PDB file of C-alpha atoms in Angstrom:
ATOM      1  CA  UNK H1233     256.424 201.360 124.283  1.00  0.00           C
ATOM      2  CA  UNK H1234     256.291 199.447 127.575  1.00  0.00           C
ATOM      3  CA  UNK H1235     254.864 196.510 126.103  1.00  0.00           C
ATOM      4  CA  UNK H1236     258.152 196.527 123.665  1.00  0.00           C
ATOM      5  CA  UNK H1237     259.857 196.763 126.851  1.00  0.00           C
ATOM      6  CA  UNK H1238     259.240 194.038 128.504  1.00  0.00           C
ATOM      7  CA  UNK H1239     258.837 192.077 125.957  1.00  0.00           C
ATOM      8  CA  UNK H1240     262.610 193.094 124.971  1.00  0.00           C
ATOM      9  CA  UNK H1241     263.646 192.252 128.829  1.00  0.00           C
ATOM     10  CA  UNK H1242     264.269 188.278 128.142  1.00  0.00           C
ATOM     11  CA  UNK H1243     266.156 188.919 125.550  1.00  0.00           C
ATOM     12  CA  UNK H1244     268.445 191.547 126.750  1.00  0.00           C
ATOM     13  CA  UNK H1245     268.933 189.311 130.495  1.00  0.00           C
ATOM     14  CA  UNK H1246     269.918 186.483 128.061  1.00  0.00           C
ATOM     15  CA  UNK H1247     272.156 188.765 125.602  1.00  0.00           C
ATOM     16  CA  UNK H1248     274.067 189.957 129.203  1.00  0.00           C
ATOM     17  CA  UNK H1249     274.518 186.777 130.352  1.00  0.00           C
ATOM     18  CA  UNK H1250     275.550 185.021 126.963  1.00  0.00           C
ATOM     19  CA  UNK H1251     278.094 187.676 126.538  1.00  0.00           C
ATOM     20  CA  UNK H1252     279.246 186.777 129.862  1.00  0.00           C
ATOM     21  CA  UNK H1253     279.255 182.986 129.955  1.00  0.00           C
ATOM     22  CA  UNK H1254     281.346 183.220 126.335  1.00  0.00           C
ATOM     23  CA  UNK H1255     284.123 185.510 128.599  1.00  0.00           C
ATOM     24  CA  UNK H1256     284.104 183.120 131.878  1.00  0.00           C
ATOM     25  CA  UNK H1257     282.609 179.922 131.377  1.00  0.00           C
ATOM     26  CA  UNK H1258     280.944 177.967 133.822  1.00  0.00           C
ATOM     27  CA  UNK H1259     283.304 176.054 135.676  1.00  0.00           C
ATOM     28  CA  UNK H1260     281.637 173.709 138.232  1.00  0.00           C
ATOM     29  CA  UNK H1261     278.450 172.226 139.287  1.00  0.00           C
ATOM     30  CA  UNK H1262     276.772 172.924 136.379  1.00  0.00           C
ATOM     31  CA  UNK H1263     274.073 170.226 137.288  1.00  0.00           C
ATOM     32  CA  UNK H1264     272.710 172.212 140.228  1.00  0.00           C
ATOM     33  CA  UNK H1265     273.250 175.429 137.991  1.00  0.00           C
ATOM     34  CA  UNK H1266     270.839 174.229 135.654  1.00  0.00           C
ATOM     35  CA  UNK H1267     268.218 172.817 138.005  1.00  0.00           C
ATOM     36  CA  UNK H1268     268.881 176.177 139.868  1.00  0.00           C
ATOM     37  CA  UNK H1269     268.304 178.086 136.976  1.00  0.00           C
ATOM     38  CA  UNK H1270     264.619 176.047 135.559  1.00  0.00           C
ATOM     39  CA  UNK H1271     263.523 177.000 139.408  1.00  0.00           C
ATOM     40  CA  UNK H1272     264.290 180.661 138.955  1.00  0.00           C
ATOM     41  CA  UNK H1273     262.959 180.532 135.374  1.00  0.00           C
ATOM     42  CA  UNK H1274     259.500 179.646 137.225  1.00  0.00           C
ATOM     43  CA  UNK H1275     259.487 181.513 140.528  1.00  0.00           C
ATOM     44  CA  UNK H1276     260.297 184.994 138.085  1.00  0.00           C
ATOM     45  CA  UNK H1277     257.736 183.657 136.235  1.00  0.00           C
ATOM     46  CA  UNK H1278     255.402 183.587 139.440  1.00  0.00           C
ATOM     47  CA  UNK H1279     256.485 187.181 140.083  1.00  0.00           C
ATOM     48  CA  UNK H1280     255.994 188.428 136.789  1.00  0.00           C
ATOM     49  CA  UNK H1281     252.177 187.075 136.983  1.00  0.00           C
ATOM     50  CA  UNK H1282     251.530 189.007 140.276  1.00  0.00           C
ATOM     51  CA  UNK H1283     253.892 192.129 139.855  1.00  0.00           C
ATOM     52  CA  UNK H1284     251.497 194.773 139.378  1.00  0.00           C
ATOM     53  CA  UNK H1285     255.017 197.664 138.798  1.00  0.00           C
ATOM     54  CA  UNK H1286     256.507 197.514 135.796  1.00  0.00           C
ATOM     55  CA  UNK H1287     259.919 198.144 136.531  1.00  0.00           C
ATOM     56  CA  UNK H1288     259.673 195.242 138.490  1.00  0.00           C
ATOM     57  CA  UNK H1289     258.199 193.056 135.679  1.00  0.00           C
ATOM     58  CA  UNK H1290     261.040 194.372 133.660  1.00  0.00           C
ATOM     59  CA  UNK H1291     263.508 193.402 136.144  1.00  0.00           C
ATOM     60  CA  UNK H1292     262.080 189.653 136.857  1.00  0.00           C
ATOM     61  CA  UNK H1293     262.217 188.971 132.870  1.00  0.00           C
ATOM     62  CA  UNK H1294     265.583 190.101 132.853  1.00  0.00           C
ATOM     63  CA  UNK H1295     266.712 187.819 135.118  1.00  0.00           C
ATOM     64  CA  UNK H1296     264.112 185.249 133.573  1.00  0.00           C
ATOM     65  CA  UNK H1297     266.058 185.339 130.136  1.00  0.00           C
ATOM     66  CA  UNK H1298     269.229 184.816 132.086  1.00  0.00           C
ATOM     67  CA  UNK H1299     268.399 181.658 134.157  1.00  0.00           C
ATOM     68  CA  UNK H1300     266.808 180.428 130.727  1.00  0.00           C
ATOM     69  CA  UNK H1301     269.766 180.776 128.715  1.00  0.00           C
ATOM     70  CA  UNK H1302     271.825 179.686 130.972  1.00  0.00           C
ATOM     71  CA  UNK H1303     270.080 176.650 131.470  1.00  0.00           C
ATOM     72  CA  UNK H1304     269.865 175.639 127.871  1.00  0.00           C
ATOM     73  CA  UNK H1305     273.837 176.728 127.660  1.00  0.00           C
ATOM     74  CA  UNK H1306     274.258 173.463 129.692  1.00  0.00           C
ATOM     75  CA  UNK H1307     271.293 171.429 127.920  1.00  0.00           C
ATOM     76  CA  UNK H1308     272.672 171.797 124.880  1.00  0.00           C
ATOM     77  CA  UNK H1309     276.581 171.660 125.977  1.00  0.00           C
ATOM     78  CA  UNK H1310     275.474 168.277 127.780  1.00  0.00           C
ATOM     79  CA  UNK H1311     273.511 166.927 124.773  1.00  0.00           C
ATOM     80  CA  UNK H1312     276.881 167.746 122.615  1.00  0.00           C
ATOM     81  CA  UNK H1313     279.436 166.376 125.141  1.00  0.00           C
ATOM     82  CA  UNK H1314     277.259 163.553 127.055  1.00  0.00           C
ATOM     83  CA  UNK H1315     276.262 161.941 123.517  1.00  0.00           C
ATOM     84  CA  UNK H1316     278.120 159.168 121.787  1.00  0.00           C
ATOM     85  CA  UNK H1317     279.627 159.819 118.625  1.00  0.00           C
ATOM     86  CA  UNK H1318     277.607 157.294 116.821  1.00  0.00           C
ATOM     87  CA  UNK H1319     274.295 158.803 118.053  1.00  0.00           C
ATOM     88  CA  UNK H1320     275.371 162.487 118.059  1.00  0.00           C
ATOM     89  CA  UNK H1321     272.356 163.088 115.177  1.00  0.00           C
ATOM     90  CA  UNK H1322     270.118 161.019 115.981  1.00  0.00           C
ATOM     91  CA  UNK H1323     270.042 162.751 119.834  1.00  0.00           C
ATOM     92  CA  UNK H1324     270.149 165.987 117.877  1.00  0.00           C
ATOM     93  CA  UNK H1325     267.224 165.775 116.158  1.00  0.00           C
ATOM     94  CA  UNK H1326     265.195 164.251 118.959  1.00  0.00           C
ATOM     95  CA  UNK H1327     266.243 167.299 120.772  1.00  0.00           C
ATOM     96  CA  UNK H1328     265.499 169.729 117.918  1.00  0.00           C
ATOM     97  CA  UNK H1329     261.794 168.156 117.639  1.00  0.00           C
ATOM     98  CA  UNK H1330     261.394 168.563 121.186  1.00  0.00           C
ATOM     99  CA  UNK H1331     262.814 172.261 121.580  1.00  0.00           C
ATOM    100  CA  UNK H1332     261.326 173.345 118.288  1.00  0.00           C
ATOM    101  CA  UNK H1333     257.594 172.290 119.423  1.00  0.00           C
ATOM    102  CA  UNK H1334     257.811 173.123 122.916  1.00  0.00           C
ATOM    103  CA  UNK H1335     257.275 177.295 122.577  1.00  0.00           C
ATOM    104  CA  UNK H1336     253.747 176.133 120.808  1.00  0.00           C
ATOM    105  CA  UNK H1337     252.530 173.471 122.920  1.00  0.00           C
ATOM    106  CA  UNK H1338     253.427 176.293 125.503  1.00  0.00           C
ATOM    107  CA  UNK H1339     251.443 178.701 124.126  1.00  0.00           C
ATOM    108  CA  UNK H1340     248.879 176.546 123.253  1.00  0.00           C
ATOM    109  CA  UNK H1341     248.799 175.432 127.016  1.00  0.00           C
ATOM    110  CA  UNK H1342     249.380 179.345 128.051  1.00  0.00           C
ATOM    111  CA  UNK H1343     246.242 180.158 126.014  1.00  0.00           C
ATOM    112  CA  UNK H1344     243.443 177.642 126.958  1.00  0.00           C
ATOM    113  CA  UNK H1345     244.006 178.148 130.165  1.00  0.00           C
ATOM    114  CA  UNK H1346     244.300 181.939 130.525  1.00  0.00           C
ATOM    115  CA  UNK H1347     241.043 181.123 128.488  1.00  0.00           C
ATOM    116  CA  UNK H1348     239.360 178.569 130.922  1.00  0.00           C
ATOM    117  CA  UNK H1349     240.826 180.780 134.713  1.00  0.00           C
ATOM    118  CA  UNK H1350     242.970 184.184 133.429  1.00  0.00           C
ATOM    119  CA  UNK H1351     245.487 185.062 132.388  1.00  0.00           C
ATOM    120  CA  UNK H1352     247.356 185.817 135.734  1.00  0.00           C
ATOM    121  CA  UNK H1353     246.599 181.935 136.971  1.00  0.00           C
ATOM    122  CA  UNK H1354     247.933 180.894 134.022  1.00  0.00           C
ATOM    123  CA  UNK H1355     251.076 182.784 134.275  1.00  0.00           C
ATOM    124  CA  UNK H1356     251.277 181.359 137.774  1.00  0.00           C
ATOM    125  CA  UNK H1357     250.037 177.883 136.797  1.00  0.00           C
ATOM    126  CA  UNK H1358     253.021 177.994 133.734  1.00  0.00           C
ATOM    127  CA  UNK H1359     255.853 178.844 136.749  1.00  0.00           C
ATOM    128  CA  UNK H1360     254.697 176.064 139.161  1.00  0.00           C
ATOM    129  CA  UNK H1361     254.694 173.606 136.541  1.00  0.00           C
ATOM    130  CA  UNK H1362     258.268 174.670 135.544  1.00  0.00           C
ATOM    131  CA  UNK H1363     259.075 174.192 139.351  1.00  0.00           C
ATOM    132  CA  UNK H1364     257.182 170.773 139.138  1.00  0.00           C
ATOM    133  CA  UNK H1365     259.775 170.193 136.414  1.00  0.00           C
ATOM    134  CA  UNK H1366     262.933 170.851 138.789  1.00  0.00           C
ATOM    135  CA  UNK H1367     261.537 168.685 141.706  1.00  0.00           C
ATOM    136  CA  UNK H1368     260.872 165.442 139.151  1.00  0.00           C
ATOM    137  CA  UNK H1369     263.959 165.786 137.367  1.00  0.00           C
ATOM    138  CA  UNK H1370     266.581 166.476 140.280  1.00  0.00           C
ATOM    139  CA  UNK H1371     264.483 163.098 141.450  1.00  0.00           C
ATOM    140  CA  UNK H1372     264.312 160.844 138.020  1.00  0.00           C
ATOM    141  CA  UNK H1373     267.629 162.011 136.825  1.00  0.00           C
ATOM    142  CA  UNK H1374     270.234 162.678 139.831  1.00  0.00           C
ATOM    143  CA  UNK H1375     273.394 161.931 137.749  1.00  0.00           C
ATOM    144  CA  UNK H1376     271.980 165.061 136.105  1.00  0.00           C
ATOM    145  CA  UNK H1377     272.012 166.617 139.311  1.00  0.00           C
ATOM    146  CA  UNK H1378     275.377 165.320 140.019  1.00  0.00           C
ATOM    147  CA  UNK H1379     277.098 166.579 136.955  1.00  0.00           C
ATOM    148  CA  UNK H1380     280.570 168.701 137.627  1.00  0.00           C
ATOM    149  CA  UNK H1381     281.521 169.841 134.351  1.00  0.00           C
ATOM    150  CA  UNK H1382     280.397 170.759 130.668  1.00  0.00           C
ATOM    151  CA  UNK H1383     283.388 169.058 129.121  1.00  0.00           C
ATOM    152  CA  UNK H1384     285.082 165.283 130.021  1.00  0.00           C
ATOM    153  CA  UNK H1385     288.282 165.357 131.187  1.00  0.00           C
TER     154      UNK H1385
END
C-alpha cells in the first residue's frame, strides 16, 4: 500500500494544483514561476532520494507534482501563445516528440545509472541535473526568464 502511495503523491500535488490554477490563474511573472518551479521539481527530487520517512517522501512528491505541472501549465501555454500562427503545428509536434520521449530517455538514464552507482545517487544525480537545467536556461534564454504573462495583450 505505501508504494501505491507515493507513487499516487505526484499525481494528487498536480490534481490540487490544476484544480487550482483553472479557478485563479497565474497572473504575473510566470517566467520566474516556471524556472522556480523546474528548481523545486529537482531539489524535492533531492529530498525524496535521501528522505528515509515516508510521510515525508509523500509530502516532497506532492509538492513535486505541483511545481511540475505547473511548470508545463506555462510550457505549454507559452508554446500555444508565443508561436506564430503559421508554425503553430509544426512547433507542436516538435514539442510532442520531445515531451513524448523524454519520460523514456529518463528512465533509461534513471536506470543505467542506479545500475552503474544506486539507486539513491541516481535519484540525486536526476535532481541536480534538473537544477543544471534551471541555471542554463535562465542563462541561454532570459527573455524566458523575463516573461510577464501567459497571454499577449
Amino acid at each position: 500500500m505505501g508504494h501505491g502511495l507515493l507513487r499516487a503523491a505526484p499525481a494528487i500535488g498536480a490534481l490540487v494544483i490544476a484544480l487550482t490554477l483553472a479557478r485563479a490563474p497565474l497572473r504575473g511573472g510566470v517566467g520566474r514561476i516556471m524556472f522556480a518551479c523546474v528548481a523545486v521539481y529537482g531539489v524535492t527530487t533531492m529530498v525524496f532520494a535521501l528522505s528515509s520517512s515516508f510521510y515525508l517522501s509523500m509530502v516532497v512528491l506532492a509538492v513535486l507534482g505541483v511545481a511540475d505541472m505547473v511548470s508545463v501549465v506555462i510550457r505549454q501555454t507559452l508554446i500555444q501563445v508565443e508561436t506564430p500562427d503559421d508554425m503553430r503545428g509544426r512547433v507542436s509536434a516538435v514539442n510532442s516528440l520531445f515531451t513524448g520521449t523524454a519520460n523514456q530517455l529518463g528512465e533509461f538514464r534513471a536506470g543505467a545509472m542506479a545500475t552503474l552507482f544506486g539507486t539513491t545517487a541516481s535519484v540525486l544525480i536526476g535532481g541536480g541535473c534538473a537544477l543544471l537545467v534551471v541555471v542554463a536556461g535562465m542563462r541561454l534564454f532570459p527573455a524566458l526568464l523575463r516573461v510577464d504573462r501567459l497571454h499577449k495583450d
